[in-house]
C-alpha positions as MATLAB code, in Angstrom:
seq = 'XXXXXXXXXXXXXXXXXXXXXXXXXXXXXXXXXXXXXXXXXXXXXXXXXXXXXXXXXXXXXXXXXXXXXXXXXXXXXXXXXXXXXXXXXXXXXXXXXXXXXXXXXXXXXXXXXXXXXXXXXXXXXXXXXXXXXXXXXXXXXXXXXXXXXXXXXXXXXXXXXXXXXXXXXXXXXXXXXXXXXXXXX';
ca = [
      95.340  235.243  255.748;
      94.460  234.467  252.608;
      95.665  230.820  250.695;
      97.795  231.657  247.170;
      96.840  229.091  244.880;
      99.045  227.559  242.707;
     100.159  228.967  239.363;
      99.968  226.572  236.214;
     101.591  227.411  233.028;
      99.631  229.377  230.114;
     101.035  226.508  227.367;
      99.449  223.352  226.633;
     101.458  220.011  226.698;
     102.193  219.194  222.734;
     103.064  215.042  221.997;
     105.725  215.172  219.476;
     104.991  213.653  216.607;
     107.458  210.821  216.876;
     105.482  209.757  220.208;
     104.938  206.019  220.156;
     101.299  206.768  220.757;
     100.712  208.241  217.223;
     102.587  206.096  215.398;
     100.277  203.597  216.290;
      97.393  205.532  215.498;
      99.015  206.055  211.472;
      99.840  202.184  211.025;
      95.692  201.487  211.854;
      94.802  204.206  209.181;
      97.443  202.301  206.549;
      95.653  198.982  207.646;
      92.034  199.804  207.581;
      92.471  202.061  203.828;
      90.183  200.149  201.684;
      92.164  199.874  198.139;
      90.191  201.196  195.379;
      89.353  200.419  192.038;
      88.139  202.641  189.125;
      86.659  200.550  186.462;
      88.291  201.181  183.131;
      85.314  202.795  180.666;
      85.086  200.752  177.487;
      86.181  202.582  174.290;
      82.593  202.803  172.841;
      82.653  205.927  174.882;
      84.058  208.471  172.758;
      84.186  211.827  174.512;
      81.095  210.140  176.902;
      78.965  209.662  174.069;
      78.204  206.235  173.898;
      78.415  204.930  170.420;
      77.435  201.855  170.562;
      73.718  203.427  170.769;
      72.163  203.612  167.422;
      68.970  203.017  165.665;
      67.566  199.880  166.626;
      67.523  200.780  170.040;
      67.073  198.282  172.861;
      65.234  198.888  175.826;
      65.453  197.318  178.553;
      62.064  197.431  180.557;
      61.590  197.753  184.105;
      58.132  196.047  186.069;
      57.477  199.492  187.087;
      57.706  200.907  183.778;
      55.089  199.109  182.479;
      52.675  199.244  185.077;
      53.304  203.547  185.134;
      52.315  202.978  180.672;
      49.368  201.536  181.446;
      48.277  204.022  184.315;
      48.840  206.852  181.964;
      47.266  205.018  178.966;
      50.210  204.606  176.726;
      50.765  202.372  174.054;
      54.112  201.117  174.515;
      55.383  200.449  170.933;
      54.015  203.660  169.928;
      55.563  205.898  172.700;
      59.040  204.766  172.011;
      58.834  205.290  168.739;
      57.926  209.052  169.214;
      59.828  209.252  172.130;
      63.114  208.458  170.088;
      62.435  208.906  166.506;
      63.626  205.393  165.307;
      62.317  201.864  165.725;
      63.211  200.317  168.783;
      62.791  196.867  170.672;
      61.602  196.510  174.032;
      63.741  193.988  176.291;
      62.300  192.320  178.754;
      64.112  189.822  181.433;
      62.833  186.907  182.963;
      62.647  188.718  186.159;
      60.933  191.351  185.122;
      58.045  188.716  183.845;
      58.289  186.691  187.509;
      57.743  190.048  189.310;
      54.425  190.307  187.396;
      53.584  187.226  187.692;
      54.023  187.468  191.361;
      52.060  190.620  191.688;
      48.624  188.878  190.684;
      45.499  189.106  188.714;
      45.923  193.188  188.418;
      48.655  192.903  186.551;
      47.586  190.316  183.544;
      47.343  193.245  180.896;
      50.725  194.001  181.605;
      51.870  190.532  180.849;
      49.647  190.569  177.945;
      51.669  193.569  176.526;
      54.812  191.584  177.516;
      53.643  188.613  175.367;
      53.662  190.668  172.352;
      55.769  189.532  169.134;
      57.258  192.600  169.021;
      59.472  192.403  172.838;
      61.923  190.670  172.649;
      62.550  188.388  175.928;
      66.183  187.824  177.910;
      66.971  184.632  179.803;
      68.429  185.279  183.391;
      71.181  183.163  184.809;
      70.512  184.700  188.321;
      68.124  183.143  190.979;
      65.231  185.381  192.386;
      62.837  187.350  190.893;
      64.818  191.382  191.587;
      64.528  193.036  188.634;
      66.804  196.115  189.572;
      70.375  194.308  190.177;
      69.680  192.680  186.904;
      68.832  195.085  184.811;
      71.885  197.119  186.399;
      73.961  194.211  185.671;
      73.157  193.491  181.845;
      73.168  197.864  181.428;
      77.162  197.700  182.634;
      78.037  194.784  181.006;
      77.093  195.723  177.679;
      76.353  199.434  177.271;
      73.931  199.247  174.343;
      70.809  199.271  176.308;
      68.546  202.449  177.750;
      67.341  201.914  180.960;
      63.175  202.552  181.189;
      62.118  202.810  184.539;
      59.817  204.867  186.935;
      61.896  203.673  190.146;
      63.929  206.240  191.915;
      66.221  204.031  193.117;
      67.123  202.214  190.144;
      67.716  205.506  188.175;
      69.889  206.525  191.165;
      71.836  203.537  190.613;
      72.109  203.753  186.559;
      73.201  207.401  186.709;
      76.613  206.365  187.981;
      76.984  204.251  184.952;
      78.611  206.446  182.648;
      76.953  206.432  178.678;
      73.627  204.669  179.948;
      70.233  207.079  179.181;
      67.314  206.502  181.116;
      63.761  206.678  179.754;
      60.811  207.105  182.040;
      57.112  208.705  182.377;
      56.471  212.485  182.883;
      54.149  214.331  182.163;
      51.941  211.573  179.917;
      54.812  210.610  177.751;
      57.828  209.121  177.355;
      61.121  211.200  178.467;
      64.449  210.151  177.973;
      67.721  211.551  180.526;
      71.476  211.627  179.500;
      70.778  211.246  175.332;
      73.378  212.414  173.185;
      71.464  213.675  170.589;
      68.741  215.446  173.455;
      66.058  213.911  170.993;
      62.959  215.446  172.913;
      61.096  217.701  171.757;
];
């Protein structure tokens, strides 16, 4: 004779929603929501054109930058100017000049070029020689810079800025990314 086996029910047990269980569960989610802030974009940003760029144009220069100009043997001073089609002045922090400093010997022609009339040097209140959070730091605090730099990272980090171009090195000149005017030719 043959055992019958029990017979369980086709429907799956449901907890109602006003289960003590997932109430809990909702009050964690309430707790642990990060609150979020959107940074208000400064007026000089008229239809994301940023108008506080204009001829002079400021540069700030990044260590890598200037090591990549040299590789490809371009003359600085010269490059910008044909890259953007008005006079410009390279910017150069203090950390910028310690991270060439610190990389030796190799690098003395690029602190040559740095020593040039024509840059124009920036005091750093920060401690430490890291270029990148600086530079990213003086480009969202004033807006009236572009960004030169050969580092991935850094451009990563300076297209979420909204109204700051980026120059760097392709192709044995000078390109700049996110100009208003698209300037290259």
């Amino acid at each position: 004779m043959a055992r019958k086996r029990q017979k369980f029910p086709a429907f799956k047990k449901i907890i109602k929603p006003t289960d003590a269980r997932v109430a809990v569960k909702v009050k964690k989610a309430k707790e642990n929501q990060e609150i979020r802030r959107v940074e208000q974009t400064p007026s000089s940003l008229f239809f994301e054109y940023n108008t506080q760029l204009g001829p002079p144009y400021r540069i700030l220069v990044d260590t890598n930058f200037i090591n990549f100009s040299i590789q490809n043997k371009l003359d600085m001073f010269e490059s910008l100017m044909d890259c953007l089609c008005a006079k410009s002045t390279p910017c150069i922090p203090d950390c910028v000049y310690g991270e060439l400093e610190k990389l030796g010997r190799q690098y003395r022609v690029a602190l040559r070029i740095l020593n040039d009339p024509r840059v124009n040097r920036l005091p750093c209140d920060h401690k430490g020689t890291y270029a990148d959070d600086c530079l990213v730091k003086r480009a969202t605090q004033h807006r009236c810079y572009i960004v030169a730099t050969c580092d991935r990272e850094l451009k990563r980090r300076i297209r979420k800025i909204p109204g700051v171009p980026i120059m760097f090195i392709s192709n044995h000149k000078y390109v700049i990314e996110r100009m208003p005017d698209n300037i290259n030719y």
